[in-house]
Amino acid sequence: MDRGAFTLPALAGVVLLAFGVSEALTKKPDLPGKVHVAYWEKWTDFEFQAMKDVVDDFNRSQDKIQVDILSVSSIQDKTLMAISGNVPPDLAGLYGPNVTQYADDHAVLPLDDMCREAGIKAEQYIPVFWDIGVARGHIYGLPATPGSIALHYNTKMFKEAGLDPDKPPQTFDELFAVSEKLTKVDPSGKVTLAGFLPAEPGWWNWMWGPFFGGRWWDGGTKITANCPENVRAYEWVQQFAKKYGPGQLQSFRSGFGNFSSPQNGFLAEHLAMVPQGVWMYNFIKKFSPNLQWKASPMPHPSDRPDLANGTLVDLDVLCIPRGAKHPKEAFEFIKYVQSQKGMEKLCLGQKKATPLRAVSPGFFEKHPNPFIQLFATLPYSKTLAVAPKLGIWPEYQSEIDSAFDSIMLMQKTPKQALDDIQARMQPKLDQYLTRLKVRGEE
């Protein structure tokens, strides 16, 4: 069924039941002369508070608009349901990869005209962070907080293994060799400490292809899952399973606790190196404040120095849902967040970098993350792993995750696993592009 048609007549009642109670509990009394903007955001805890502080500043800065922020779980699904049921919020904080899917469904409003009137331009942003909010030539989402990843590594473990903590691995061959030196295995063959695990944290199993120069889509009509660069990437990944045994690695990793806990593999010092984002500092400080660590760019293939300083980037975006009662007022708040003052307060509150090119002198001085300059610089790299702008990306990513598991369990060769993805996803891309063509949205 074409979700763009919004043929879901029963959803209004479902959505009202799902959100009515929580909204009633959080709604503030109407203030005379003020327009209330309902803002749904995915964050909780200190991340939510950081945005709430910005909301409070905005509300105090003028007397026409009152933004009421509400934390909503599974926001990408619930917002779409609310739009379908004609009860959307005025503003939604979504994930970058949601933009194309929502644009395909006509679920969010294009912001081009409002940006033009407000003087908001692409040149004000680090290019990748503006581009994430663009779908088929129109801007649908403006940046909230950005993310980039780097290799986090335990310097104490490096020293104990006779490695120089100031010389992290630069290539993937070096990463494998360093991991071998750091990994500990007992006489029975059981892994007791891992240098590196390609499956950890498991959120971006698709990133290995781009780090080896591969792509998942050619930007047009072809799925490129089994391109040579992707095959090479997952052959490198499978080396770990071949070296230690798929069962051993799976068993060892299963002993890790939740990411946001002291039992996190890296925080508990069961894992020496892990790709993680700028946000990792917050969890180190909270759960393992005495951890000795550093961060460096992700490695690159030995014969591809042109791929050095690669990173995966993602972005939290602010969108105005279709059917919003107060789109102009919602955009006034978005505009406030895009200001250097608003953006830096938000990003400092969440301990992240800023998506803006211009950075005030005090931003980095105030920032507690000792590697914030690295995370701020990496998004300018030419080697960026960015989710493809495909409405079918969630399904595609699920296919990649399944293939990744089969590769790590040595049930398939990387070529077989990627060929299988290619065979399944190409017809789905064909159907997707046909739907867009019928709707005049190529």
C-alpha positions as a Python dict, from the first residue, in 0.01 Angstrom:
ca = {
    (1, 'M'): (0, 0, 0),
    (2, 'D'): (125, 352, -82),
    (3, 'R'): (166, 521, 253),
    (4, 'G'): (173, 855, 73),
    (5, 'A'): (-199, 817, 17),
    (6, 'F'): (-268, 817, 393),
    (7, 'T'): (-556, 574, 367),
    (8, 'L'): (-566, 502, 739),
    (9, 'P'): (-913, 615, 854),
    (10, 'A'): (-898, 457, 1199),
    (11, 'L'): (-573, 620, 1302),
    (12, 'A'): (-719, 942, 1438),
    (13, 'G'): (-882, 759, 1729),
    (14, 'V'): (-571, 551, 1791),
    (15, 'V'): (-349, 855, 1795),
    (16, 'L'): (-581, 1049, 2023),
    (17, 'L'): (-587, 759, 2267),
    (18, 'A'): (-209, 721, 2249),
    (19, 'F'): (-124, 1086, 2301),
    (20, 'G'): (-428, 1251, 2453),
    (21, 'V'): (-350, 1169, 2814),
    (22, 'S'): (18, 1264, 2800),
    (23, 'E'): (-53, 1589, 2617),
    (24, 'A'): (-328, 1679, 2862),
    (25, 'L'): (-91, 1624, 3151),
    (26, 'T'): (186, 1837, 3001),
    (27, 'K'): (-15, 2113, 2836),
    (28, 'K'): (25, 2448, 3001),
    (29, 'P'): (-268, 2686, 3052),
    (30, 'D'): (-328, 2914, 2756),
    (31, 'L'): (-161, 3249, 2795),
    (32, 'P'): (-354, 3548, 2661),
    (33, 'G'): (-228, 3659, 2322),
    (34, 'K'): (14, 3368, 2281),
    (35, 'V'): (7, 3099, 2014),
    (36, 'H'): (92, 2758, 2158),
    (37, 'V'): (329, 2546, 1948),
    (38, 'A'): (320, 2173, 2025),
    (39, 'Y'): (674, 2036, 1989),
    (40, 'W'): (745, 1663, 2008),
    (41, 'E'): (1104, 1559, 2072),
    (42, 'K'): (1266, 1215, 2100),
    (43, 'W'): (1519, 1300, 2369),
    (44, 'T'): (1507, 1218, 2738),
    (45, 'D'): (1720, 1299, 3041),
    (46, 'F'): (1994, 1562, 2995),
    (47, 'E'): (1950, 1575, 2618),
    (48, 'F'): (1585, 1667, 2659),
    (49, 'Q'): (1674, 1921, 2926),
    (50, 'A'): (1927, 2085, 2694),
    (51, 'M'): (1655, 2148, 2437),
    (52, 'K'): (1406, 2251, 2704),
    (53, 'D'): (1651, 2517, 2818),
    (54, 'V'): (1658, 2653, 2463),
    (55, 'V'): (1277, 2639, 2449),
    (56, 'D'): (1258, 2835, 2774),
    (57, 'D'): (1498, 3097, 2638),
    (58, 'F'): (1287, 3134, 2325),
    (59, 'N'): (965, 3163, 2523),
    (60, 'R'): (1117, 3439, 2736),
    (61, 'S'): (1259, 3621, 2435),
    (62, 'Q'): (921, 3728, 2295),
    (63, 'D'): (554, 3749, 2393),
    (64, 'K'): (373, 3603, 2091),
    (65, 'I'): (461, 3232, 2091),
    (66, 'Q'): (472, 2966, 2363),
    (67, 'V'): (653, 2644, 2266),
    (68, 'D'): (538, 2344, 2469),
    (69, 'I'): (791, 2061, 2442),
    (70, 'L'): (697, 1698, 2504),
    (71, 'S'): (927, 1393, 2509),
    (72, 'V'): (786, 1121, 2281),
    (73, 'S'): (933, 772, 2242),
    (74, 'S'): (946, 602, 1897),
    (75, 'I'): (892, 947, 1758),
    (76, 'Q'): (938, 858, 1392),
    (77, 'D'): (644, 616, 1406),
    (78, 'K'): (416, 812, 1638),
    (79, 'T'): (459, 1136, 1447),
    (80, 'L'): (366, 964, 1122),
    (81, 'M'): (62, 813, 1290),
    (82, 'A'): (-40, 1152, 1427),
    (83, 'I'): (-7, 1311, 1084),
    (84, 'S'): (-214, 1033, 931),
    (85, 'G'): (-478, 1085, 1200),
    (86, 'N'): (-488, 1463, 1140),
    (87, 'V'): (-363, 1538, 1492),
    (88, 'P'): (3, 1625, 1431),
    (89, 'P'): (225, 1836, 1652),
    (90, 'D'): (337, 2170, 1511),
    (91, 'L'): (701, 2067, 1529),
    (92, 'A'): (879, 1731, 1544),
    (93, 'G'): (1239, 1646, 1626),
    (94, 'L'): (1318, 1355, 1394),
    (95, 'Y'): (1626, 1162, 1281),
    (96, 'G'): (1813, 1258, 965),
    (97, 'P'): (1730, 936, 774),
    (98, 'N'): (1358, 1004, 836),
    (99, 'V'): (1360, 1310, 610),
    (100, 'T'): (1336, 1136, 274),
    (101, 'Q'): (1079, 886, 399),
    (102, 'Y'): (861, 1164, 538),
    (103, 'A'): (905, 1374, 225),
    (104, 'D'): (800, 1074, 14),
    (105, 'D'): (484, 1049, 223),
    (106, 'H'): (410, 1423, 200),
    (107, 'A'): (426, 1408, 577),
    (108, 'V'): (642, 1717, 634),
    (109, 'L'): (634, 2065, 485),
    (110, 'P'): (909, 2202, 260),
    (111, 'L'): (1086, 2486, 437),
    (112, 'D'): (1244, 2658, 135),
    (113, 'D'): (1029, 2972, 137),
    (114, 'M'): (1049, 3017, 513),
    (115, 'C'): (1427, 2971, 506),
    (116, 'R'): (1455, 3227, 227),
    (117, 'E'): (1249, 3482, 421),
    (118, 'A'): (1453, 3418, 736),
    (119, 'G'): (1787, 3445, 557),
    (120, 'I'): (1879, 3086, 641),
    (121, 'K'): (2119, 2955, 376),
    (122, 'A'): (2308, 2634, 303),
    (123, 'E'): (2641, 2818, 324),
    (124, 'Q'): (2589, 2875, 695),
    (125, 'Y'): (2621, 2502, 767),
    (126, 'I'): (2880, 2229, 737),
    (127, 'P'): (2768, 2094, 396),
    (128, 'V'): (2673, 1742, 499),
    (129, 'F'): (2443, 1866, 775),
    (130, 'W'): (2244, 2090, 543),
    (131, 'D'): (2229, 1817, 282),
    (132, 'I'): (2082, 1559, 522),
    (133, 'G'): (1769, 1775, 550),
    (134, 'V'): (1725, 1798, 172),
    (135, 'A'): (1509, 1562, -34),
    (136, 'R'): (1473, 1598, -411),
    (137, 'G'): (1594, 1955, -411),
    (138, 'H'): (1386, 2087, -121),
    (139, 'I'): (1478, 2144, 242),
    (140, 'Y'): (1246, 1958, 480),
    (141, 'G'): (1451, 1945, 798),
    (142, 'L'): (1688, 2192, 961),
    (143, 'P'): (1964, 2082, 1198),
    (144, 'A'): (1930, 2032, 1570),
    (145, 'T'): (2235, 1845, 1701),
    (146, 'P'): (2489, 1671, 1475),
    (147, 'G'): (2685, 1355, 1531),
    (148, 'S'): (3009, 1212, 1395),
    (149, 'I'): (3197, 903, 1508),
    (150, 'A'): (3559, 826, 1584),
    (151, 'L'): (3760, 532, 1710),
    (152, 'H'): (3756, 543, 2090),
    (153, 'Y'): (4038, 343, 2247),
    (154, 'N'): (4159, 250, 2594),
    (155, 'T'): (4506, 397, 2646),
    (156, 'K'): (4576, 190, 2957),
    (157, 'M'): (4520, -131, 2761),
    (158, 'F'): (4746, 0, 2485),
    (159, 'K'): (5027, 55, 2734),
    (160, 'E'): (4978, -285, 2895),
    (161, 'A'): (5005, -449, 2551),
    (162, 'G'): (5325, -259, 2471),
    (163, 'L'): (5150, -27, 2225),
    (164, 'D'): (5202, 347, 2197),
    (165, 'P'): (4877, 516, 2313),
    (166, 'D'): (4965, 818, 2101),
    (167, 'K'): (4974, 606, 1784),
    (168, 'P'): (4628, 460, 1720),
    (169, 'P'): (4580, 241, 1412),
    (170, 'Q'): (4570, 438, 1087),
    (171, 'T'): (4469, 159, 849),
    (172, 'F'): (4231, -134, 875),
    (173, 'D'): (4526, -374, 851),
    (174, 'E'): (4680, -197, 1149),
    (175, 'L'): (4349, -209, 1334),
    (176, 'F'): (4331, -586, 1293),
    (177, 'A'): (4694, -627, 1403),
    (178, 'V'): (4649, -400, 1707),
    (179, 'S'): (4330, -585, 1796),
    (180, 'E'): (4523, -914, 1791),
    (181, 'K'): (4777, -774, 2038),
    (182, 'L'): (4505, -649, 2270),
    (183, 'T'): (4276, -953, 2259),
    (184, 'K'): (4311, -1209, 2536),
    (185, 'V'): (4206, -1572, 2498),
    (186, 'D'): (4214, -1835, 2774),
    (187, 'P'): (4353, -2189, 2722),
    (188, 'S'): (4011, -2318, 2618),
    (189, 'G'): (3993, -2064, 2336),
    (190, 'K'): (3743, -1841, 2513),
    (191, 'V'): (3783, -1469, 2446),
    (192, 'T'): (3820, -1283, 2777),
    (193, 'L'): (3909, -939, 2640),
    (194, 'A'): (3857, -814, 2286),
    (195, 'G'): (4071, -560, 2109),
    (196, 'F'): (3802, -475, 1857),
    (197, 'L'): (3467, -616, 1747),
    (198, 'P'): (3319, -509, 1411),
    (199, 'A'): (2975, -595, 1551),
    (200, 'E'): (3004, -342, 1834),
    (201, 'P'): (2802, -130, 1890),
    (202, 'G'): (2596, -282, 1607),
    (203, 'W'): (2410, 37, 1516),
    (204, 'W'): (2581, 103, 1185),
    (205, 'N'): (2665, -233, 1030),
    (206, 'W'): (2633, -64, 690),
    (207, 'M'): (2919, 182, 752),
    (208, 'W'): (3201, -56, 662),
    (209, 'G'): (3125, -33, 290),
    (210, 'P'): (3166, 346, 269),
    (211, 'F'): (3484, 330, 480),
    (212, 'F'): (3633, 106, 210),
    (213, 'G'): (3511, 334, -69),
    (214, 'G'): (3186, 150, -138),
    (215, 'R'): (2828, 267, -184),
    (216, 'W'): (2490, 108, -123),
    (217, 'W'): (2312, 296, -402),
    (218, 'D'): (2437, 475, -710),
    (219, 'G'): (2206, 770, -649),
    (220, 'G'): (1990, 668, -944),
    (221, 'T'): (1838, 338, -1047),
    (222, 'K'): (2089, 83, -918),
    (223, 'I'): (2144, -88, -585),
    (224, 'T'): (2520, -138, -538),
    (225, 'A'): (2525, -374, -240),
    (226, 'N'): (2771, -616, -401),
    (227, 'C'): (3015, -362, -543),
    (228, 'P'): (3380, -473, -505),
    (229, 'E'): (3453, -218, -232),
    (230, 'N'): (3166, -347, -18),
    (231, 'V'): (3277, -707, -67),
    (232, 'R'): (3628, -613, 40),
    (233, 'A'): (3494, -433, 348),
    (234, 'Y'): (3301, -734, 473),
    (235, 'E'): (3587, -970, 394),
    (236, 'W'): (3786, -758, 639),
    (237, 'V'): (3500, -779, 890),
    (238, 'Q'): (3484, -1158, 858),
    (239, 'Q'): (3854, -1189, 946),
    (240, 'F'): (3759, -1149, 1311),
    (241, 'A'): (3517, -1441, 1300),
    (242, 'K'): (3774, -1656, 1119),
    (243, 'K'): (4043, -1570, 1372),
    (244, 'Y'): (3849, -1632, 1694),
    (245, 'G'): (3548, -1834, 1585),
    (246, 'P'): (3199, -1693, 1531),
    (247, 'G'): (3060, -1862, 1839),
    (248, 'Q'): (3334, -1723, 2063),
    (249, 'L'): (3281, -1364, 1955),
    (250, 'Q'): (2905, -1391, 1979),
    (251, 'S'): (2927, -1544, 2326),
    (252, 'F'): (3174, -1282, 2447),
    (253, 'R'): (2967, -991, 2317),
    (254, 'S'): (2648, -1132, 2469),
    (255, 'G'): (2800, -1069, 2811),
    (256, 'F'): (2800, -693, 2760),
    (257, 'G'): (2539, -489, 2943),
    (258, 'N'): (2320, -215, 2799),
    (259, 'F'): (2494, 66, 2615),
    (260, 'S'): (2388, 322, 2875),
    (261, 'S'): (2522, 134, 3175),
    (262, 'P'): (2848, 58, 3359),
    (263, 'Q'): (2839, -287, 3193),
    (264, 'N'): (2885, -138, 2846),
    (265, 'G'): (3173, -339, 2695),
    (266, 'F'): (3402, -40, 2643),
    (267, 'L'): (3314, 129, 2972),
    (268, 'A'): (3365, -195, 3166),
    (269, 'E'): (3704, -240, 2994),
    (270, 'H'): (3614, -566, 2826),
    (271, 'L'): (3665, -405, 2486),
    (272, 'A'): (3970, -194, 2400),
    (273, 'M'): (3850, -9, 2089),
    (274, 'V'): (3506, 88, 1961),
    (275, 'P'): (3359, 323, 1698),
    (276, 'Q'): (3142, 570, 1885),
    (277, 'G'): (3005, 919, 1855),
    (278, 'V'): (3073, 1251, 2021),
    (279, 'W'): (2806, 1158, 2278),
    (280, 'M'): (3027, 880, 2419),
    (281, 'Y'): (3199, 1132, 2644),
    (282, 'N'): (2876, 1175, 2840),
    (283, 'F'): (2856, 804, 2920),
    (284, 'I'): (3226, 776, 3004),
    (285, 'K'): (3189, 1062, 3250),
    (286, 'K'): (2874, 913, 3404),
    (287, 'F'): (2960, 544, 3424),
    (288, 'S'): (3340, 518, 3403),
    (289, 'P'): (3495, 854, 3499),
    (290, 'N'): (3840, 703, 3562),
    (291, 'L'): (3862, 542, 3219),
    (292, 'Q'): (4182, 630, 3034),
    (293, 'W'): (4085, 689, 2672),
    (294, 'K'): (4145, 882, 2355),
    (295, 'A'): (3969, 923, 2021),
    (296, 'S'): (4107, 923, 1667),
    (297, 'P'): (3970, 913, 1310),
    (298, 'M'): (3845, 582, 1178),
    (299, 'P'): (4113, 388, 986),
    (300, 'H'): (4123, 351, 608),
    (301, 'P'): (4233, 73, 370),
    (302, 'S'): (4612, 54, 340),
    (303, 'D'): (4605, 121, -34),
    (304, 'R'): (4346, 401, -12),
    (305, 'P'): (4504, 697, 170),
    (306, 'D'): (4245, 911, -7),
    (307, 'L'): (3987, 762, 232),
    (308, 'A'): (4171, 881, 545),
    (309, 'N'): (3987, 1068, 821),
    (310, 'G'): (3657, 902, 743),
    (311, 'T'): (3358, 923, 971),
    (312, 'L'): (2993, 834, 989),
    (313, 'V'): (2765, 1133, 1029),
    (314, 'D'): (2406, 1166, 1140),
    (315, 'L'): (2184, 1451, 1244),
    (316, 'D'): (1882, 1530, 1457),
    (317, 'V'): (1646, 1744, 1252),
    (318, 'L'): (1356, 1979, 1317),
    (319, 'C'): (1059, 1933, 1083),
    (320, 'I'): (710, 2080, 1052),
    (321, 'P'): (451, 1804, 999),
    (322, 'R'): (185, 1829, 732),
    (323, 'G'): (-135, 1956, 889),
    (324, 'A'): (41, 2152, 1164),
    (325, 'K'): (-189, 2421, 1305),
    (326, 'H'): (88, 2676, 1357),
    (327, 'P'): (362, 2622, 1096),
    (328, 'K'): (478, 2986, 1088),
    (329, 'E'): (511, 3001, 1464),
    (330, 'A'): (686, 2663, 1469),
    (331, 'F'): (937, 2796, 1217),
    (332, 'E'): (1004, 3099, 1437),
    (333, 'F'): (1135, 2857, 1698),
    (334, 'I'): (1334, 2662, 1438),
    (335, 'K'): (1489, 2992, 1329),
    (336, 'Y'): (1586, 3064, 1689),
    (337, 'V'): (1758, 2726, 1718),
    (338, 'Q'): (1951, 2798, 1396),
    (339, 'S'): (2102, 3112, 1546),
    (340, 'Q'): (2457, 3078, 1672),
    (341, 'K'): (2340, 3155, 2025),
    (342, 'G'): (2057, 2901, 2024),
    (343, 'M'): (2251, 2629, 1845),
    (344, 'E'): (2560, 2654, 2063),
    (345, 'K'): (2356, 2646, 2382),
    (346, 'L'): (2179, 2330, 2262),
    (347, 'C'): (2495, 2157, 2144),
    (348, 'L'): (2692, 2249, 2456),
    (349, 'G'): (2403, 2122, 2666),
    (350, 'Q'): (2423, 1785, 2490),
    (351, 'K'): (2806, 1795, 2476),
    (352, 'K'): (2812, 1776, 2096),
    (353, 'A'): (2968, 1981, 1818),
    (354, 'T'): (2771, 2239, 1620),
    (355, 'P'): (2645, 2193, 1261),
    (356, 'L'): (2714, 2561, 1187),
    (357, 'R'): (3029, 2673, 1008),
    (358, 'A'): (3063, 2976, 1235),
    (359, 'V'): (3169, 2890, 1588),
    (360, 'S'): (3207, 3141, 1869),
    (361, 'P'): (3552, 3161, 2033),
    (362, 'G'): (3420, 3033, 2364),
    (363, 'F'): (3241, 2726, 2231),
    (364, 'F'): (3541, 2494, 2229),
    (365, 'E'): (3686, 2651, 2543),
    (366, 'K'): (3367, 2573, 2736),
    (367, 'H'): (3326, 2226, 2588),
    (368, 'P'): (3416, 1944, 2830),
    (369, 'N'): (3490, 1679, 2566),
    (370, 'P'): (3870, 1680, 2523),
    (371, 'F'): (3832, 1562, 2162),
    (372, 'I'): (3556, 1799, 2051),
    (373, 'Q'): (3784, 1960, 1791),
    (374, 'L'): (3821, 1620, 1625),
    (375, 'F'): (3445, 1562, 1616),
    (376, 'A'): (3391, 1913, 1483),
    (377, 'T'): (3645, 1864, 1203),
    (378, 'L'): (3555, 1513, 1086),
    (379, 'P'): (3227, 1612, 912),
    (380, 'Y'): (3434, 1816, 665),
    (381, 'S'): (3603, 1494, 550),
    (382, 'K'): (3565, 1365, 195),
    (383, 'T'): (3503, 1016, 333),
    (384, 'L'): (3159, 1029, 491),
    (385, 'A'): (2930, 739, 567),
    (386, 'V'): (2582, 890, 533),
    (387, 'A'): (2254, 700, 511),
    (388, 'P'): (2131, 695, 149),
    (389, 'K'): (1835, 919, 72),
    (390, 'L'): (1590, 640, 5),
    (391, 'G'): (1243, 600, 149),
    (392, 'I'): (1313, 227, 156),
    (393, 'W'): (1633, 272, 358),
    (394, 'P'): (1487, 126, 681),
    (395, 'E'): (1411, -199, 496),
    (396, 'Y'): (1747, -190, 319),
    (397, 'Q'): (1930, -138, 647),
    (398, 'S'): (1746, -434, 798),
    (399, 'E'): (1868, -648, 507),
    (400, 'I'): (2225, -530, 568),
    (401, 'D'): (2199, -614, 938),
    (402, 'S'): (2079, -966, 857),
    (403, 'A'): (2359, -1012, 605),
    (404, 'F'): (2612, -881, 856),
    (405, 'D'): (2501, -1144, 1107),
    (406, 'S'): (2535, -1420, 848),
    (407, 'I'): (2885, -1295, 765),
    (408, 'M'): (2996, -1280, 1129),
    (409, 'L'): (2849, -1625, 1197),
    (410, 'M'): (3029, -1749, 882),
    (411, 'Q'): (2704, -1881, 739),
    (412, 'K'): (2780, -1702, 411),
    (413, 'T'): (3078, -1550, 240),
    (414, 'P'): (3062, -1171, 213),
    (415, 'K'): (3007, -1202, -163),
    (416, 'Q'): (2715, -1441, -113),
    (417, 'A'): (2555, -1224, 154),
    (418, 'L'): (2588, -907, -52),
    (419, 'D'): (2467, -1079, -370),
    (420, 'D'): (2157, -1185, -178),
    (421, 'I'): (2092, -826, -68),
    (422, 'Q'): (2141, -711, -426),
    (423, 'A'): (1886, -962, -554),
    (424, 'R'): (1626, -867, -293),
    (425, 'M'): (1666, -490, -292),
    (426, 'Q'): (1696, -409, -663),
    (427, 'P'): (1331, -503, -736),
    (428, 'K'): (1224, -301, -431),
    (429, 'L'): (1418, 1, -556),
    (430, 'D'): (1253, -41, -896),
    (431, 'Q'): (909, -40, -733),
    (432, 'Y'): (999, 258, -516),
    (433, 'L'): (1119, 463, -813),
    (434, 'T'): (808, 368, -1011),
    (435, 'R'): (586, 497, -729),
    (436, 'L'): (776, 824, -721),
    (437, 'K'): (747, 858, -1098),
    (438, 'V'): (371, 798, -1091),
    (439, 'R'): (341, 1070, -828),
    (440, 'G'): (565, 1305, -1025),
    (441, 'E'): (837, 1311, -760),
    (442, 'E'): (1143, 1173, -933),
}
